[in-house]
Amino acid sequence: MGRIAVIGAGMGAMAAAARLAVAGHRVAVYERAETYGGAVRRFERDGFGFDTGPGLLTLPAVWRDLFIKTGKEPLEACVELVQVDPSARHVFADGTEVAVPNASRAGVVAALDEALGAGAGGRWGDFLVRAREAWDRTRRPLLEEPLWPDWQVLADREPYPAVPHKRLLRTRRAATLAEVGAWELRDPRLAVLLESHALAYGLDPRVTPASAAVLPYMEHAFGSWYVRGGVRKLARAVYERCVARRVEFHFGAEVTGVLEKNGRAAGLELADGQVTEADHVVAGVHPVRLRELTERLLDDEGDVRPDPAPRPGRFTVLLALRGPREAGAVHRTVVHAPDRTAELDSLASRPAEPVRPTVTVLRPDDPALRPDEEHESVVLSAVVPTETDRHLPERSERLADLLVTSAEAAIPGLRERVLWREVRTPDQGEEETGAGFGGVSAPSLAAGEGRFLHPANTTRFPGLYRVGGWSHPGGGLPHAGMSGALVAGLIVEGPEFRGSQ
């Protein structure tokens, strides 16, 4: 078996490392930071703990499969998964609220009818049926299989079965997520509920293809899950599984180049001058960083090309609160922006003053994240334009104030309860993870002329592979885990590998 050098210890990279080690390869991971997990990090202070990356897990079957394939202990023997119910409470700009049940179509329909009026739930339920059809059409090519060589087919075909809509004496079908909301859901609040699933990844629903309907469908069909102790516990479990399979980890080891020999990847060069040889190189880094490491050896002609423009990033405020979490508090609340158009415009225009964004409030009922029962840890997050906060700490504080103002709709007496807060900006995310400008990577989506696909796991440089959220099948914990499975399959079985059956 061969020697595998892995660049980065993100979730996708570790998933690939564990699978390759089980297949008999000698695997070494080189991570420039001092810890594992990529964006799945943790901040601790004064007995409070916070997830600084994703706070919830969808499609846990991806990680269950990893643990089944790499050892005797299943995922649930290593971490405790708790289904979050309701999945989320939504507070709309007009003050309307709805708690959306977890993974229950009948429950969701009833809740929406009660909160938004008769018929709202039925329209959402009918939409989920169509979204399932889009999911069935794209699940394998966009999640479970390597990217097709003729990926343009995915770029040109819209898999969402939009309902015919008469407009200006013509019959049209929704091509974007925003059109789905306006033409098929016919309620601004339902449209905002739909669009929030794309906005969470920094996608503007006005240009995002209708195929993004799979995002709310995934959450509805497979539920939202919390990892007891925080999602960082999942990262630790994956790391420990790698170590148990004799994967070597080198932290504080910055890779400065990919070596080439006889026209293929042959190892790595490190910042300290050390050279390590390998038969295959797996790169879990941002595409811009990968091009730097390969010194333009990659010939990407004909491949999916990532958008070079900076993507919106995640802005986070960590709150240490005095006082207990009240009975019946909801784990996740989404407080929608008062001006949706201004929010979406700001993601591209980067206005001089921050715009009040849609805010996600996470309040896990978890003793591991607070010093005692008389305190609470809360995470506020929003997707915002990148670059705007660089060297402007006062702007970051103004934006943090906006998030706190929105979160008051979710937490009674919030401002009076704040002991301290920690503000984390997108550029801090870049420093920790290497993601360009701290941008958020979205899952791959069909249609949209290929602008919502990610580069393939294989490259035109033999022996070099891409893994993680910036490669196929895109961002998010399930997709990162699948990228690891795909890369491992391509190395073990060769280019004929077509994914799990």
Coordinates of C-alpha atoms in Angstrom, one line a residue:
M1 CA 0.0 0.0 0.0
G2 CA 1.1 3.6 -0.6
R3 CA 2.1 6.6 1.4
I4 CA -0.5 9.3 1.7
A5 CA 0.3 12.9 2.6
V6 CA -2.7 15.0 3.7
I7 CA -2.6 18.8 3.8
G8 CA -4.8 20.1 6.6
A9 CA -6.8 18.4 9.5
G10 CA -10.2 19.6 8.6
M11 CA -13.2 17.3 8.8
G12 CA -13.1 16.2 5.2
A13 CA -9.4 15.6 5.4
M14 CA -9.6 13.5 8.5
A15 CA -12.5 11.5 7.1
A16 CA -10.3 10.7 4.1
A17 CA -7.3 9.9 6.3
A18 CA -9.3 7.4 8.5
R19 CA -10.7 5.6 5.5
L20 CA -7.3 5.4 3.7
A21 CA -5.6 4.1 6.9
V22 CA -8.1 1.3 7.2
A23 CA -7.5 0.4 3.6
G24 CA -3.8 -0.2 4.5
H25 CA -2.2 3.0 3.5
R26 CA 0.4 4.9 5.6
V27 CA -1.2 8.3 6.2
A28 CA 0.4 11.4 7.6
V29 CA -1.6 14.7 8.1
Y30 CA 0.2 18.1 8.1
E31 CA -1.7 20.9 9.7
R32 CA -0.4 24.4 10.0
A33 CA -2.5 25.2 13.1
E34 CA -2.0 23.5 16.5
T35 CA -5.2 21.6 16.4
Y36 CA -7.6 19.6 14.3
G37 CA -11.1 20.2 13.0
G38 CA -10.8 23.0 10.5
A39 CA -13.7 25.3 11.0
V40 CA -15.1 23.1 13.8
R41 CA -13.5 24.9 16.7
R42 CA -14.2 25.7 20.3
F43 CA -13.7 28.8 22.5
E44 CA -13.5 28.5 26.3
R45 CA -13.3 31.1 29.0
D46 CA -14.4 31.3 32.7
G47 CA -16.1 27.9 32.5
F48 CA -18.1 28.8 29.4
G49 CA -17.7 26.9 26.2
F50 CA -18.8 27.7 22.6
D51 CA -18.8 26.1 19.2
T52 CA -17.3 28.7 16.9
G53 CA -18.1 26.8 13.7
P54 CA -21.3 24.8 12.9
G55 CA -23.5 24.4 15.9
L56 CA -25.8 21.7 14.6
L57 CA -25.5 18.6 12.4
T58 CA -27.7 17.4 9.6
L59 CA -27.5 14.1 7.8
P60 CA -25.6 12.3 10.6
A61 CA -25.7 9.1 8.4
V62 CA -22.6 10.4 6.7
W63 CA -20.6 10.3 9.9
R64 CA -22.2 7.0 11.1
D65 CA -21.0 5.4 7.9
L66 CA -17.4 6.7 8.5
F67 CA -17.4 5.1 12.0
I68 CA -18.9 1.8 10.7
K69 CA -16.3 1.6 7.9
T70 CA -13.3 2.5 10.1
G71 CA -13.8 0.5 13.3
K72 CA -16.0 -1.5 15.7
E73 CA -17.3 1.4 17.7
P74 CA -20.3 3.1 16.1
L75 CA -20.7 6.9 16.1
E76 CA -23.1 6.9 19.0
A77 CA -20.5 5.0 21.1
C78 CA -18.2 8.0 20.7
V79 CA -20.6 11.0 20.8
E80 CA -24.1 11.6 22.0
L81 CA -26.5 12.9 19.3
V82 CA -29.6 14.7 20.4
Q83 CA -32.4 15.5 17.9
V84 CA -33.3 19.2 18.2
D85 CA -37.1 19.8 18.5
P86 CA -38.4 22.2 17.3
S87 CA -35.8 22.4 14.5
A88 CA -36.0 26.1 14.8
R89 CA -38.1 29.0 15.9
H90 CA -38.4 31.7 13.2
V91 CA -39.1 35.4 14.1
F92 CA -40.1 37.4 11.0
A93 CA -39.8 41.1 10.4
D94 CA -43.5 41.7 11.1
G95 CA -43.3 40.1 14.5
T96 CA -44.9 36.8 13.4
E97 CA -43.3 33.7 15.0
V98 CA -43.4 30.0 14.2
A99 CA -41.7 27.0 15.8
V100 CA -40.9 24.5 13.1
P101 CA -41.1 20.8 14.3
N102 CA -38.1 18.6 13.5
A103 CA -38.5 16.0 10.7
S104 CA -42.4 16.0 10.8
R105 CA -44.2 17.0 7.7
A106 CA -47.6 16.9 9.4
G107 CA -46.2 18.9 12.3
V108 CA -44.7 21.5 10.1
V109 CA -47.9 21.9 8.1
A110 CA -50.0 22.4 11.3
A111 CA -47.5 24.8 12.8
L112 CA -47.4 27.0 9.7
D113 CA -51.1 27.0 9.3
E114 CA -51.6 28.1 12.9
A115 CA -48.9 30.8 12.8
L116 CA -49.2 32.2 9.3
G117 CA -52.8 31.4 8.4
A118 CA -54.7 28.5 6.7
G119 CA -53.1 27.3 3.6
A120 CA -49.6 28.3 4.4
G121 CA -48.7 24.8 5.7
G122 CA -50.2 23.2 2.7
R123 CA -48.2 25.3 0.3
W124 CA -45.0 24.5 2.3
G125 CA -45.8 20.8 2.4
D126 CA -46.4 20.7 -1.4
F127 CA -43.1 22.5 -1.9
L128 CA -41.3 19.8 0.2
V129 CA -42.7 17.2 -2.1
R130 CA -41.2 19.0 -5.1
A131 CA -38.0 19.5 -3.2
R132 CA -37.8 15.8 -2.5
E133 CA -37.9 15.2 -6.3
A134 CA -35.0 17.6 -6.8
W135 CA -33.1 15.7 -4.0
D136 CA -33.8 12.4 -5.6
R137 CA -32.4 13.6 -8.9
T138 CA -29.2 15.2 -7.5
R139 CA -28.4 13.2 -4.4
R140 CA -26.0 10.7 -6.1
P141 CA -24.2 13.0 -8.6
L142 CA -23.9 15.9 -6.1
L143 CA -23.3 14.0 -2.9
E144 CA -22.4 10.4 -3.3
E145 CA -20.4 10.2 -6.6
P146 CA -17.3 11.9 -7.8
L147 CA -18.0 14.9 -10.0
W148 CA -19.0 13.7 -13.5
P149 CA -16.4 14.4 -16.3
D150 CA -19.3 15.9 -18.2
W151 CA -20.3 18.1 -15.3
Q152 CA -21.8 20.6 -17.7
V153 CA -24.9 18.4 -17.8
L154 CA -25.4 19.2 -14.1
A155 CA -24.8 22.9 -14.8
D156 CA -27.4 23.1 -17.5
R157 CA -30.3 21.1 -16.1
E158 CA -32.6 22.4 -13.4
P159 CA -33.7 19.4 -11.3
Y160 CA -36.4 21.3 -9.3
P161 CA -39.9 20.6 -10.8
A162 CA -41.2 24.1 -10.7
V163 CA -44.9 24.8 -10.9
P164 CA -46.0 26.6 -14.1
H165 CA -46.7 30.3 -13.3
K166 CA -48.5 32.8 -15.6
R167 CA -46.7 36.1 -15.7
L168 CA -47.1 38.9 -18.2
L169 CA -49.2 36.7 -20.5
R170 CA -46.5 34.0 -20.5
T171 CA -46.2 30.8 -18.6
R172 CA -42.9 30.6 -16.7
R173 CA -41.3 28.3 -14.2
A174 CA -39.2 29.4 -11.2
A175 CA -35.5 29.4 -12.1
T176 CA -34.2 30.9 -8.8
L177 CA -35.0 30.2 -5.1
A178 CA -36.5 33.6 -4.7
E179 CA -38.9 32.9 -7.6
V180 CA -39.9 29.6 -6.0
G181 CA -40.8 31.6 -2.8
A182 CA -42.7 34.4 -4.6
W183 CA -44.5 32.2 -7.2
E184 CA -45.1 29.0 -5.3
L185 CA -45.2 29.8 -1.6
R186 CA -47.0 33.2 -2.1
D187 CA -46.3 34.4 1.4
P188 CA -43.4 36.7 2.2
R189 CA -42.8 34.9 5.4
L190 CA -42.7 31.5 3.8
A191 CA -40.4 32.9 1.2
V192 CA -38.1 34.3 3.9
L193 CA -38.2 30.9 5.6
L194 CA -37.2 29.2 2.4
E195 CA -34.4 31.7 1.5
S196 CA -32.8 31.5 4.9
H197 CA -31.5 28.0 4.1
A198 CA -29.4 29.5 1.2
L199 CA -28.5 32.7 3.1
A200 CA -26.9 30.6 5.8
Y201 CA -24.2 29.7 3.3
G202 CA -23.9 33.3 2.0
L203 CA -26.0 32.6 -1.1
D204 CA -28.2 35.3 -2.6
P205 CA -31.6 33.6 -3.3
R206 CA -32.3 36.0 -6.1
V207 CA -29.5 34.4 -8.2
T208 CA -29.3 31.0 -6.5
P209 CA -30.9 28.3 -8.7
A210 CA -34.2 26.7 -7.7
S211 CA -32.2 23.4 -7.1
A212 CA -31.3 24.9 -3.7
A213 CA -34.7 23.6 -2.6
V214 CA -32.7 20.5 -1.5
L215 CA -31.2 22.5 1.4
P216 CA -34.5 22.9 3.4
Y217 CA -35.5 19.4 2.3
M218 CA -32.3 17.9 3.8
E219 CA -33.0 19.5 7.2
H220 CA -36.7 18.5 7.0
A221 CA -36.0 14.9 6.0
F222 CA -33.0 14.0 8.1
G223 CA -33.6 16.3 11.1
S224 CA -31.3 18.7 13.0
W225 CA -29.0 17.1 15.6
Y226 CA -26.9 18.5 18.4
V227 CA -23.7 16.8 19.6
R228 CA -23.8 16.8 23.4
G229 CA -20.8 18.8 24.6
G230 CA -20.7 20.7 21.3
V231 CA -20.0 19.8 17.7
R232 CA -16.3 20.1 18.6
K233 CA -16.9 16.7 20.2
L234 CA -17.5 15.2 16.8
A235 CA -14.2 16.6 15.5
R236 CA -12.4 15.1 18.5
A237 CA -14.1 11.7 17.9
V238 CA -13.0 11.7 14.2
Y239 CA -9.5 12.7 15.2
E240 CA -9.3 9.9 17.8
R241 CA -10.6 7.4 15.2
C242 CA -7.7 8.5 12.9
V243 CA -5.2 8.1 15.7
A244 CA -6.6 4.7 16.5
R245 CA -6.0 3.7 12.9
R246 CA -2.4 4.9 13.2
V247 CA -2.7 8.1 11.2
E248 CA 0.2 10.4 12.0
F249 CA -0.6 14.0 12.8
H250 CA 1.9 16.8 12.5
F251 CA 0.6 20.1 14.0
G252 CA 2.3 23.4 13.5
A253 CA 3.5 22.0 10.2
E254 CA 2.9 24.5 7.4
V255 CA 3.1 23.1 3.9
T256 CA 4.8 25.4 1.3
G257 CA 4.7 23.3 -1.8
V258 CA 3.6 20.1 -3.5
L259 CA 6.5 18.1 -5.0
E260 CA 6.4 16.8 -8.5
K261 CA 8.2 13.8 -9.9
N262 CA 7.7 12.2 -13.3
G263 CA 4.7 14.3 -13.9
R264 CA 2.7 13.4 -10.7
A265 CA 2.5 14.5 -7.1
A266 CA 5.3 13.0 -5.1
G267 CA 5.2 14.6 -1.7
L268 CA 5.3 17.9 0.3
E269 CA 7.8 20.6 1.2
L270 CA 7.3 22.2 4.7
A271 CA 8.1 25.6 5.9
D272 CA 11.0 24.3 8.0
G273 CA 12.7 22.9 4.8
Q274 CA 11.7 19.3 5.5
V275 CA 10.6 17.2 2.6
T276 CA 8.3 14.3 2.8
E277 CA 7.7 11.8 0.0
A278 CA 4.3 10.4 -0.8
D279 CA 2.6 8.3 -3.5
H280 CA -0.6 10.5 -3.2
V281 CA -1.3 14.0 -1.9
V282 CA -4.7 14.9 -0.5
A283 CA -5.2 18.7 -0.2
G284 CA -7.9 19.9 2.2
V285 CA -7.2 23.6 1.5
H286 CA -8.9 26.6 -0.2
P287 CA -8.5 26.5 -4.0
V288 CA -6.4 29.7 -4.0
R289 CA -4.1 28.2 -1.5
L290 CA -3.8 24.9 -3.5
R291 CA -2.8 26.8 -6.6
E292 CA -0.1 28.6 -4.6
L293 CA 1.2 25.2 -3.3
T294 CA 1.3 23.6 -6.8
E295 CA 3.1 26.6 -8.3
R296 CA 0.7 26.6 -11.3
L297 CA 1.3 22.9 -12.0
L298 CA -2.4 22.4 -12.1
D299 CA -4.0 22.7 -15.5
D300 CA -7.7 23.5 -14.7
E301 CA -8.9 23.9 -18.3
G302 CA -12.2 22.2 -18.6
D303 CA -12.6 21.9 -14.8
V304 CA -15.1 23.6 -12.6
R305 CA -13.5 26.9 -11.6
P306 CA -14.3 28.5 -8.2
D307 CA -15.6 32.0 -8.1
P308 CA -12.5 34.2 -7.4
A309 CA -14.6 36.9 -5.7
P310 CA -14.6 36.9 -1.9
R311 CA -17.5 35.0 -0.5
P312 CA -19.6 36.3 2.5
G313 CA -18.2 35.1 5.8
R314 CA -19.6 34.1 9.2
F315 CA -19.6 36.8 11.9
T316 CA -20.1 35.4 15.4
V317 CA -20.8 36.8 18.9
L318 CA -20.2 34.5 21.9
L319 CA -22.2 35.6 24.9
A320 CA -21.6 34.6 28.5
L321 CA -24.9 35.2 30.3
R322 CA -25.8 35.4 34.0
G323 CA -29.0 33.8 35.0
P324 CA -30.4 30.3 34.1
R325 CA -31.8 29.2 30.7
E326 CA -35.6 29.6 31.1
A327 CA -37.8 26.5 30.9
G328 CA -39.0 25.8 27.4
A329 CA -36.3 27.8 25.7
V330 CA -35.7 26.8 22.1
H331 CA -32.3 25.5 21.0
R332 CA -32.2 27.5 17.7
T333 CA -34.0 30.8 16.9
V334 CA -33.6 32.6 13.5
V335 CA -34.4 36.3 13.8
H336 CA -34.9 37.5 10.2
A337 CA -33.6 40.8 9.0
P338 CA -36.0 43.8 9.1
D339 CA -35.0 44.8 5.5
R340 CA -34.4 41.7 3.4
T341 CA -33.5 43.5 0.3
A342 CA -30.9 45.7 2.1
E343 CA -29.4 42.6 3.7
L344 CA -29.0 40.8 0.4
D345 CA -27.6 43.9 -1.4
S346 CA -25.1 44.3 1.4
L347 CA -23.5 40.9 0.7
A348 CA -22.2 42.1 -2.6
S349 CA -22.0 45.9 -2.2
R350 CA -20.2 46.1 1.2
P351 CA -21.9 49.3 2.5
A352 CA -20.1 51.8 4.6
E353 CA -22.2 51.0 7.6
P354 CA -23.2 47.5 8.6
V355 CA -26.7 46.4 7.8
R356 CA -28.8 44.5 10.4
P357 CA -28.6 40.9 9.2
T358 CA -30.6 37.7 9.8
V359 CA -29.3 36.3 13.1
T360 CA -29.2 32.7 14.2
V361 CA -29.3 32.3 18.0
L362 CA -28.1 29.0 19.4
R363 CA -28.9 28.2 23.1
P364 CA -27.9 24.6 23.8
D365 CA -29.2 23.2 27.0
D366 CA -25.8 21.6 27.8
P367 CA -24.2 21.6 31.2
A368 CA -20.8 21.1 29.6
L369 CA -20.9 24.6 28.1
R370 CA -21.6 26.6 31.2
P371 CA -20.0 26.9 34.6
D372 CA -23.2 26.1 36.5
E373 CA -27.0 26.2 36.3
E374 CA -27.1 29.9 37.0
H375 CA -25.4 30.8 33.8
E376 CA -25.9 30.2 30.0
S377 CA -23.7 30.2 26.9
V378 CA -25.2 31.6 23.7
V379 CA -23.8 31.9 20.2
L380 CA -25.1 34.5 17.8
S381 CA -24.1 34.3 14.1
A382 CA -24.8 36.0 10.8
V383 CA -23.4 35.9 7.3
V384 CA -21.9 39.2 6.4
P385 CA -19.8 40.8 3.7
T386 CA -16.1 39.9 4.0
E387 CA -13.2 42.4 4.1
T388 CA -15.3 45.1 5.7
D389 CA -14.2 44.4 9.2
R390 CA -10.5 44.2 8.5
H391 CA -8.6 46.8 10.6
L392 CA -11.9 48.3 11.7
P393 CA -12.6 47.0 15.2
E394 CA -15.2 49.7 15.9
R395 CA -17.2 48.5 12.9
S396 CA -17.1 45.0 14.3
E397 CA -18.5 46.2 17.6
R398 CA -21.3 48.1 15.8
L399 CA -22.2 44.9 13.9
A400 CA -22.0 42.9 17.2
D401 CA -24.5 45.4 18.7
L402 CA -26.9 44.8 15.8
L403 CA -26.7 41.0 16.4
V404 CA -27.5 41.5 20.1
T405 CA -30.4 43.8 19.3
S406 CA -31.9 41.1 17.0
A407 CA -31.2 38.4 19.5
E408 CA -33.4 40.2 22.1
A409 CA -36.4 38.8 20.2
A410 CA -35.2 35.3 21.2
I411 CA -33.8 35.8 24.7
P412 CA -35.8 37.8 27.3
G413 CA -33.8 40.5 29.0
L414 CA -30.7 39.7 27.0
R415 CA -28.6 42.9 27.5
E416 CA -29.0 42.9 31.3
R417 CA -27.8 39.3 31.4
V418 CA -24.5 39.7 29.5
L419 CA -21.4 39.2 31.6
W420 CA -19.0 39.5 28.6
R421 CA -18.9 38.8 24.9
E422 CA -16.4 37.6 22.4
V423 CA -16.6 38.9 18.8
R424 CA -15.2 36.7 16.0
T425 CA -15.0 38.2 12.5
P426 CA -14.6 36.4 9.1
D427 CA -10.9 37.4 8.9
Q428 CA -10.3 35.5 12.1
G429 CA -11.9 32.5 10.4
E430 CA -9.4 32.9 7.6
E431 CA -6.5 33.0 10.1
E432 CA -7.7 29.8 11.7
T433 CA -8.9 27.7 8.7
G434 CA -7.2 29.2 5.6
A435 CA -10.5 29.9 3.9
G436 CA -10.1 32.9 1.6
F437 CA -11.4 36.0 3.5
G438 CA -13.0 33.6 6.0
G439 CA -15.7 32.8 3.4
V440 CA -18.4 30.2 3.9
S441 CA -18.5 27.4 1.4
A442 CA -21.9 26.2 0.2
P443 CA -23.0 22.7 -0.8
S444 CA -22.8 22.0 -4.6
L445 CA -26.0 22.8 -6.4
A446 CA -27.1 21.9 -9.9
A447 CA -28.1 24.4 -12.6
G448 CA -26.9 28.0 -12.4
E449 CA -24.5 27.5 -15.4
G450 CA -22.1 25.6 -13.1
R451 CA -21.4 28.6 -10.8
F452 CA -22.7 26.6 -7.8
L453 CA -20.5 23.5 -8.3
H454 CA -17.1 22.9 -6.8
P455 CA -13.9 21.6 -8.3
A456 CA -13.6 17.8 -8.6
N457 CA -11.8 15.7 -6.0
T458 CA -9.4 14.6 -8.7
T459 CA -7.1 17.1 -10.4
R460 CA -5.3 17.2 -13.7
F461 CA -2.1 16.7 -11.8
P462 CA -1.9 12.9 -11.2
G463 CA -1.6 11.8 -7.6
L464 CA -3.1 15.1 -6.3
Y465 CA -6.7 15.2 -4.8
R466 CA -8.9 17.8 -3.4
V467 CA -11.0 17.2 -0.2
G468 CA -13.1 19.3 2.2
G469 CA -15.7 22.0 1.8
W470 CA -14.0 23.8 -1.0
S471 CA -14.1 20.8 -3.3
H472 CA -16.9 18.5 -4.6
P473 CA -19.5 18.1 -3.1
G474 CA -19.1 21.4 -1.2
G475 CA -19.5 22.9 2.2
G476 CA -21.3 21.7 5.3
L477 CA -20.5 18.9 7.6
P478 CA -22.3 16.1 5.6
H479 CA -20.7 17.2 2.4
A480 CA -17.2 17.5 4.0
G481 CA -17.6 13.9 5.3
M482 CA -18.7 12.7 1.8
S483 CA -15.7 14.4 0.2
G484 CA -13.4 12.3 2.4
A485 CA -15.3 9.1 1.3
L486 CA -15.0 10.0 -2.3
V487 CA -11.3 10.8 -2.2
A488 CA -10.6 7.5 -0.3
G489 CA -12.6 5.6 -2.9
L490 CA -10.7 7.2 -5.8
I491 CA -7.3 6.4 -4.3
V492 CA -8.2 2.8 -3.2
E493 CA -10.3 1.8 -6.2
G494 CA -8.9 4.1 -8.9
P495 CA -10.6 6.4 -11.4
E496 CA -13.3 3.9 -12.1
F497 CA -14.7 4.5 -8.6
R498 CA -18.3 5.6 -8.8
G499 CA -19.3 6.1 -5.2
S500 CA -21.0 4.0 -2.6
Q501 CA -23.8 1.8 -3.8

